[in-house]
GROMACS .gro file of C-alpha atoms in nm:
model
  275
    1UNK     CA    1  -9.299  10.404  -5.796
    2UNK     CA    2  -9.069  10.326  -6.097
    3UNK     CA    3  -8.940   9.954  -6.011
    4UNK     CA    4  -8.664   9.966  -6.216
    5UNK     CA    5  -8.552  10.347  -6.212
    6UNK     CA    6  -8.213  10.412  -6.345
    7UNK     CA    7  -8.160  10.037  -6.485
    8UNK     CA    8  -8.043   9.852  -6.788
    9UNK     CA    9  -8.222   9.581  -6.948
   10UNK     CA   10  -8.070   9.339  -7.216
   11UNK     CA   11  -8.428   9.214  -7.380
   12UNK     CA   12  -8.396   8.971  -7.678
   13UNK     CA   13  -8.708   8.913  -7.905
   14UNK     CA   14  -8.840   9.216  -7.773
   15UNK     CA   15  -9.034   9.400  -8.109
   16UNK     CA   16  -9.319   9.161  -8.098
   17UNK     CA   17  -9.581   8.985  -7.862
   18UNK     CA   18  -9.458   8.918  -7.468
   19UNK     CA   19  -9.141   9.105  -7.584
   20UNK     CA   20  -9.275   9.407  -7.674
   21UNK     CA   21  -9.505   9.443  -7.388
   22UNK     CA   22  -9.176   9.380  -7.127
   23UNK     CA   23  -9.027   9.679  -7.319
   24UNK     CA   24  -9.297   9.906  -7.269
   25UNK     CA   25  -9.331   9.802  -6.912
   26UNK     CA   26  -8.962   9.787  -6.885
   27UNK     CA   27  -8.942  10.124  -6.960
   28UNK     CA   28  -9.260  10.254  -6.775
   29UNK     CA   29  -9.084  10.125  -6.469
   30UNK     CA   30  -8.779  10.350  -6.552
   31UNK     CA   31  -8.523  10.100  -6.715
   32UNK     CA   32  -8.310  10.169  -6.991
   33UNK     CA   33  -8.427   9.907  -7.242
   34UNK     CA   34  -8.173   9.757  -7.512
   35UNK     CA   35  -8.400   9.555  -7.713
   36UNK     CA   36  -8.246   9.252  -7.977
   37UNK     CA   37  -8.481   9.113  -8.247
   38UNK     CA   38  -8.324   8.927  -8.601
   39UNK     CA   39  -8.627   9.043  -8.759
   40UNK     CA   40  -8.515   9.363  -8.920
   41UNK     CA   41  -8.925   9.488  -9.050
   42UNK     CA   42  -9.017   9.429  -8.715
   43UNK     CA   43  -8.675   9.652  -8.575
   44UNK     CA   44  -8.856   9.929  -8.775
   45UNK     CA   45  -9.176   9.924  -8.702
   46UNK     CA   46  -9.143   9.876  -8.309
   47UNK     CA   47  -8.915  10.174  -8.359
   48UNK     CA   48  -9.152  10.376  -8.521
   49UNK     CA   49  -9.425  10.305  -8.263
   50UNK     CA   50  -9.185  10.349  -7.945
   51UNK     CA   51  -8.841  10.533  -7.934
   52UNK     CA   52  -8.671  10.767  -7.729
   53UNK     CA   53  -8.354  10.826  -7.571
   54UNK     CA   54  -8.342  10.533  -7.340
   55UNK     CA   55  -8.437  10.269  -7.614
   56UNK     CA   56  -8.172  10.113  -7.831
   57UNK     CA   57  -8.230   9.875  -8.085
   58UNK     CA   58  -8.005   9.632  -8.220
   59UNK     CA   59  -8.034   9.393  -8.520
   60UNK     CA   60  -7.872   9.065  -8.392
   61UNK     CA   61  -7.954   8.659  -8.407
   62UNK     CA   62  -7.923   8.504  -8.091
   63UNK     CA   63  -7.808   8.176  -8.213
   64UNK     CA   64  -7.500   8.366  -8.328
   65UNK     CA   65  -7.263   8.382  -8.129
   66UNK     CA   66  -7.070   8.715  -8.294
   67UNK     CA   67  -7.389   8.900  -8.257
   68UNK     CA   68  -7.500   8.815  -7.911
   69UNK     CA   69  -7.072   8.960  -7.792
   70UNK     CA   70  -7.189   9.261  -8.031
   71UNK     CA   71  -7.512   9.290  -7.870
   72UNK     CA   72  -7.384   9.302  -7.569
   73UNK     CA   73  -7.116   9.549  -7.590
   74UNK     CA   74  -7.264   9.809  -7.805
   75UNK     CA   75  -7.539   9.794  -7.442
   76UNK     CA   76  -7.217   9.861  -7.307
   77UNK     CA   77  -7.127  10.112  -7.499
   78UNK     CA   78  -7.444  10.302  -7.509
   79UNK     CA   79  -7.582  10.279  -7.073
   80UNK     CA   80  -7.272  10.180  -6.960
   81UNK     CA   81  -7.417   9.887  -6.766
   82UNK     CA   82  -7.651   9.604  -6.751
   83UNK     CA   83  -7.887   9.533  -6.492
   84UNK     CA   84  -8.083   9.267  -6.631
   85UNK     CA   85  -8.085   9.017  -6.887
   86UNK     CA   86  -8.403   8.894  -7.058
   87UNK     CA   87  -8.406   8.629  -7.293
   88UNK     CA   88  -8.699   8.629  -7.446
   89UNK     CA   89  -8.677   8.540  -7.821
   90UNK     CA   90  -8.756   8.195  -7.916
   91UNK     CA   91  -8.943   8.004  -8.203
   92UNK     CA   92  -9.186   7.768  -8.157
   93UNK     CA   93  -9.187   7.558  -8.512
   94UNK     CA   94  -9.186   7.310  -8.605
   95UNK     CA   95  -9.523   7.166  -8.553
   96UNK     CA   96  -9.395   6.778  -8.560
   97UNK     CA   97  -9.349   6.504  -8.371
   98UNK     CA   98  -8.978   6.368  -8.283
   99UNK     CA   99  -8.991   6.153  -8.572
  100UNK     CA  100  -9.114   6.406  -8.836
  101UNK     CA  101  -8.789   6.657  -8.713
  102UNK     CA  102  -8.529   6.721  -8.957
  103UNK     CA  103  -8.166   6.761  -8.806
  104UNK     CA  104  -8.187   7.106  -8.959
  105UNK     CA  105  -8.555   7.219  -8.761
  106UNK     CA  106  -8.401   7.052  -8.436
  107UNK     CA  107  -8.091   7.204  -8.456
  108UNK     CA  108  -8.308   7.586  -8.495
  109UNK     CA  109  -8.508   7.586  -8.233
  110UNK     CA  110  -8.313   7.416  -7.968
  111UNK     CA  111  -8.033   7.731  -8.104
  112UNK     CA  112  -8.262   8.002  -8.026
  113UNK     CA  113  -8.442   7.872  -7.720
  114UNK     CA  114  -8.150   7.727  -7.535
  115UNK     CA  115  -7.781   7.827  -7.733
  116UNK     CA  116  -7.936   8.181  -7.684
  117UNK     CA  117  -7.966   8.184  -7.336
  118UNK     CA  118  -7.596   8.045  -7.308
  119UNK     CA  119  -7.486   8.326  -7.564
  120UNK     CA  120  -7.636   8.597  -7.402
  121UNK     CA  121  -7.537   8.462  -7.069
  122UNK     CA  122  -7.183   8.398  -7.175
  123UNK     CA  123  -7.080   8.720  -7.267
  124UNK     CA  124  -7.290   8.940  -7.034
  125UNK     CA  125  -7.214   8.740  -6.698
  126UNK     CA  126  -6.886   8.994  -6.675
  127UNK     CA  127  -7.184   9.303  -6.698
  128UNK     CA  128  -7.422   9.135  -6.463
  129UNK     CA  129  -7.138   9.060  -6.189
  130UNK     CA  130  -7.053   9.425  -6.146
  131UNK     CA  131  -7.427   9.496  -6.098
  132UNK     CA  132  -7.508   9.212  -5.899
  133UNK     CA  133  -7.787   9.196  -6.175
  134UNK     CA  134  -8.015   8.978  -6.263
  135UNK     CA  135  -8.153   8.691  -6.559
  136UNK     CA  136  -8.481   8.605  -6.666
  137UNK     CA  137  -8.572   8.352  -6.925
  138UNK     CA  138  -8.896   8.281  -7.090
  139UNK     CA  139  -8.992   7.989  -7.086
  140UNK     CA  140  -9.377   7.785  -7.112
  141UNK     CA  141  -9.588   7.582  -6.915
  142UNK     CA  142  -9.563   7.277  -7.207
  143UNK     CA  143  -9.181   7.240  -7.080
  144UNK     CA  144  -9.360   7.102  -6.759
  145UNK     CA  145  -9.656   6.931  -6.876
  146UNK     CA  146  -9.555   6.883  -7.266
  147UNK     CA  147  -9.751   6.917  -7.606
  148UNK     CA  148  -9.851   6.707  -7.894
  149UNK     CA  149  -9.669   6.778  -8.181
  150UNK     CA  150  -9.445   7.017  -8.064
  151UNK     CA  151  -9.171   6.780  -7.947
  152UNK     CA  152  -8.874   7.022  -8.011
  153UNK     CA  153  -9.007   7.324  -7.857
  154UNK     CA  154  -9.110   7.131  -7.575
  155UNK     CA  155  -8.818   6.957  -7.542
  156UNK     CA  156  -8.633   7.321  -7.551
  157UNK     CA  157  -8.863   7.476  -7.262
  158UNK     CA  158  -8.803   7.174  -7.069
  159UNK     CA  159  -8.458   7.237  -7.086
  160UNK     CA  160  -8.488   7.625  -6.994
  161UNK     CA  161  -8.649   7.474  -6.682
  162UNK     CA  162  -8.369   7.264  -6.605
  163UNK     CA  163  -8.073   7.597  -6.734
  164UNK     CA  164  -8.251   7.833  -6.506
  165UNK     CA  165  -8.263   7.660  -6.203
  166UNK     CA  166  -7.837   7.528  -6.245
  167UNK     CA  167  -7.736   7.903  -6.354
  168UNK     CA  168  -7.939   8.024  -6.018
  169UNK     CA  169  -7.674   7.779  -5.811
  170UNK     CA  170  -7.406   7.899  -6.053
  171UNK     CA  171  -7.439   8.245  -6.007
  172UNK     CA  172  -7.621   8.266  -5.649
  173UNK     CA  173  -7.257   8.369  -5.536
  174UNK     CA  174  -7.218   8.655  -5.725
  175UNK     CA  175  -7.533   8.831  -5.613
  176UNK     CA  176  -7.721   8.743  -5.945
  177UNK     CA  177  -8.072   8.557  -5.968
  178UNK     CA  178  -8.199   8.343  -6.220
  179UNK     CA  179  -8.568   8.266  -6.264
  180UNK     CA  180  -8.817   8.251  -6.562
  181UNK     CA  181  -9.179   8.254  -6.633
  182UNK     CA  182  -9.394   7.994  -6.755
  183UNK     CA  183  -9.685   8.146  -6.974
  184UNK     CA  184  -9.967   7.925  -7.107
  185UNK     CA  185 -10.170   8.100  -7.357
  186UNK     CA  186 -10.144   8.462  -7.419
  187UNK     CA  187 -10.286   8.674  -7.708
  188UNK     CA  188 -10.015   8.822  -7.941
  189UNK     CA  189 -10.037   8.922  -8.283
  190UNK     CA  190  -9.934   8.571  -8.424
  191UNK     CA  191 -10.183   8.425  -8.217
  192UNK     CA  192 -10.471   8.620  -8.370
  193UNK     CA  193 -10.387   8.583  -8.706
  194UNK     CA  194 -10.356   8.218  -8.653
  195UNK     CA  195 -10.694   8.201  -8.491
  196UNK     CA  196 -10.856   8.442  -8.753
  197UNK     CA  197 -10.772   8.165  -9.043
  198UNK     CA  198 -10.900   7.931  -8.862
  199UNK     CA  199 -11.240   7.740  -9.008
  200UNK     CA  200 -11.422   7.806  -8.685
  201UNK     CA  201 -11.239   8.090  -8.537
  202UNK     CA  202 -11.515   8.151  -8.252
  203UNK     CA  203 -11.448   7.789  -8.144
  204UNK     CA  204 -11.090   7.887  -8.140
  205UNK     CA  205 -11.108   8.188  -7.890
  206UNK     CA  206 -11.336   7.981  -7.657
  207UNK     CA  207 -11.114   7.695  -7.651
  208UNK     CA  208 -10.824   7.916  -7.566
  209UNK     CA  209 -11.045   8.100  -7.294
  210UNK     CA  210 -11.142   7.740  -7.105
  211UNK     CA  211 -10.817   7.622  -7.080
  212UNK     CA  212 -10.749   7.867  -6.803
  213UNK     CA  213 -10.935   7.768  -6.512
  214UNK     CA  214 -10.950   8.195  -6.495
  215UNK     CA  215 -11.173   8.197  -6.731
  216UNK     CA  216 -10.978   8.386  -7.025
  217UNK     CA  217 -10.686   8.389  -7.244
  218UNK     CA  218 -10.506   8.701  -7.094
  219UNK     CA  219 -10.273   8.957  -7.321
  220UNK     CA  220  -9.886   9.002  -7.249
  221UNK     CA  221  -9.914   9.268  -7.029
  222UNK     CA  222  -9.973   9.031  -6.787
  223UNK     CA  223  -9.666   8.817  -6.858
  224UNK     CA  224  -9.483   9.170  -6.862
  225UNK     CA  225  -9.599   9.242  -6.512
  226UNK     CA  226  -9.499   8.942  -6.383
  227UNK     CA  227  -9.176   8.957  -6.528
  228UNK     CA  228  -9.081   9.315  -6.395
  229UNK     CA  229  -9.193   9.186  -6.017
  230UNK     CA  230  -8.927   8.914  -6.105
  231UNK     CA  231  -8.677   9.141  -6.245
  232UNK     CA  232  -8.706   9.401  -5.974
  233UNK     CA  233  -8.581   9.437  -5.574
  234UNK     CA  234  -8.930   9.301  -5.499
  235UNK     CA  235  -8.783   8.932  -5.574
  236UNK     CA  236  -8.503   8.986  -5.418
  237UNK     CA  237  -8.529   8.683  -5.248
  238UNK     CA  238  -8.616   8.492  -5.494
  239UNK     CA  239  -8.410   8.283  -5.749
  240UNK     CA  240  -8.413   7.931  -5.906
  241UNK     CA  241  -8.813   8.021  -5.929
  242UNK     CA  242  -9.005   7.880  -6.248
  243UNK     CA  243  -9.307   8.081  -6.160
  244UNK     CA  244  -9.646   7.992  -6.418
  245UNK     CA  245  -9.840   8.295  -6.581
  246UNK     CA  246 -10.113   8.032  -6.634
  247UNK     CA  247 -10.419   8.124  -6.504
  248UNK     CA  248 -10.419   7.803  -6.369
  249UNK     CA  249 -10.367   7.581  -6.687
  250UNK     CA  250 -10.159   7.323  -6.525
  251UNK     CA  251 -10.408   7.251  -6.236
  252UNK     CA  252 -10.701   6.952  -6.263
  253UNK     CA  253 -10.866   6.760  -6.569
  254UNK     CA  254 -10.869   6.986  -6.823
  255UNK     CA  255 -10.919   6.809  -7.145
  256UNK     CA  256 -11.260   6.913  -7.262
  257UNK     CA  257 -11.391   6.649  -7.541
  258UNK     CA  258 -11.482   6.934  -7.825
  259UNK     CA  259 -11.099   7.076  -7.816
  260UNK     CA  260 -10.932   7.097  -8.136
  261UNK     CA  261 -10.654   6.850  -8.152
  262UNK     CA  262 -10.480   6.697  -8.422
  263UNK     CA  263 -10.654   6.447  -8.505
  264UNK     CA  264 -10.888   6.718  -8.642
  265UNK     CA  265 -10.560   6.887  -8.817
  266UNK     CA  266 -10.556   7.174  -8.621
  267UNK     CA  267 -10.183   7.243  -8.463
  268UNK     CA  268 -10.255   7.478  -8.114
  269UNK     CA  269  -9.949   7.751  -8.177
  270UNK     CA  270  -9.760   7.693  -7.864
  271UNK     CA  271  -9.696   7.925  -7.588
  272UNK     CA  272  -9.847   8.182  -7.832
  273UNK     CA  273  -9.552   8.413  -7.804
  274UNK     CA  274  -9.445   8.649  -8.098
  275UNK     CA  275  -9.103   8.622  -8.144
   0.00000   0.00000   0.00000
């Protein structure tokens, strides 16, 4: 059964990691995928590995609030509608506590994480109303529980937390959920090339593997599937949610005495999404 036959989806950050496994799923399920990245290498090689009629790819910064309005209607333009809205493209740096943030790296991230969810949903809302569509953000388990040295980010997620759950009031009248998922770790492309320059990279993959009570560090695919369940008639009932694709990372004691910290001056990449 094809979830999402006949749909649109808006993706941002969608060439790379979590993103690029919603596509394909996105598109397995039927949709009609418009998929946003700033990174204009990764544009072309995503396009080279997956393309077809019902793909579009657009070069556009979120932050920006020219390109998210041209992002939007060139969708438009080319399906005629939008179903859904992802917003999935985020950074994660800097690596730094409050007091170690320039203006400039605060500014950045808390653009792209939160200003982008406000762009996209500022000039889409008109779309999603005549669809009675639907939002998703990504977000990550550290806006809930926090991280060392990632104050910013954190700070950012926290906030997506808080977004999601006032644009699910917001919008509730118009038909339209809101929800996002909270991944913890998740192997992406960024995440193994971290891990591979790593001094003790086997210590790396087992640290990543105990901090889910499941026993592994999972790939996106199974963000992506949550997502679609989210994004489909199957949550239907179901808005304001900020559901965890943790494997249980949140739940009991979990600070095991031989993880790398920073105090060893290793820096855990956060959320390990590719954006």
């Amino acid at each position: 059964m094809q979830l999402l036959k006949d749909k649109v989806v808006f993706l941002t950050g969608g060439t790379e990691g979590i993103g690029y496994e919603c596509a394909k799923t996105y598109h397995k399920a039927g949709a009609k995928v418009s998929i946003i990245t700033h990174k204009e290498d990764s544009l072309k090689n995503c396009r080279m590995q997956f393309f077809n009629d019902d793909i579009h790819y657009i070069l556009a910064d979120v932050s920006k609030p020219v390109d998210v309005n041209r992002a939007i209607t060139e969708t438009l333009g080319r399906f005629g509608k939008i179903d859904v809205i992802h917003n999935n493209a985020g950074v994660s740096n800097p690596s730094k506590t409050v007091c170690d943030t320039t203006d400039e790296e605060w500014d950045k991230v808390f653009n792209v994480n939160v200003k982008g969810i406000y762009h996209t949903t500022k000039y889409g809302i008109a779309a999603l109303k005549e669809t009675k569509g639907t939002i998703l953000n990504t977000g990550s388990l550290v806006g809930d529980i926090g991280q060392e040295l990632h104050a910013a980010y954190t700070a950012t997620k926290g906030a997506v937390n808080a977004l999601t759950k006032s644009m699910a009031l917001d919008y509730a009248p118009f038909g339209i959920r809101v929800n996002a998922v909270a991944p913890a770790g998740v192997w992406t492309p960024m995440l193994r090339r971290w891990s591979n320059q790593q001094p003790n990279a086997a210590h790396i993959e087992h640290y990543l593997d105990e901090i889910h009570p499941l026993g592994y560090c999972p790939e996106g695919d199974v963000v992506a599937d949550a997502c679609l369940f989210l994004v489909s008639e199957h949550a239907r009932f179901i808005t304001g949610c900020i559901l965890p694709v943790s494997g249980g990372a949140e739940l009991g004691y979990r600070r095991y005495m031989d993880q790398p910290s920073a105090k060893d001056g290793i820096v855990l990449p956060v959320n390990s999404k590719a954006k």
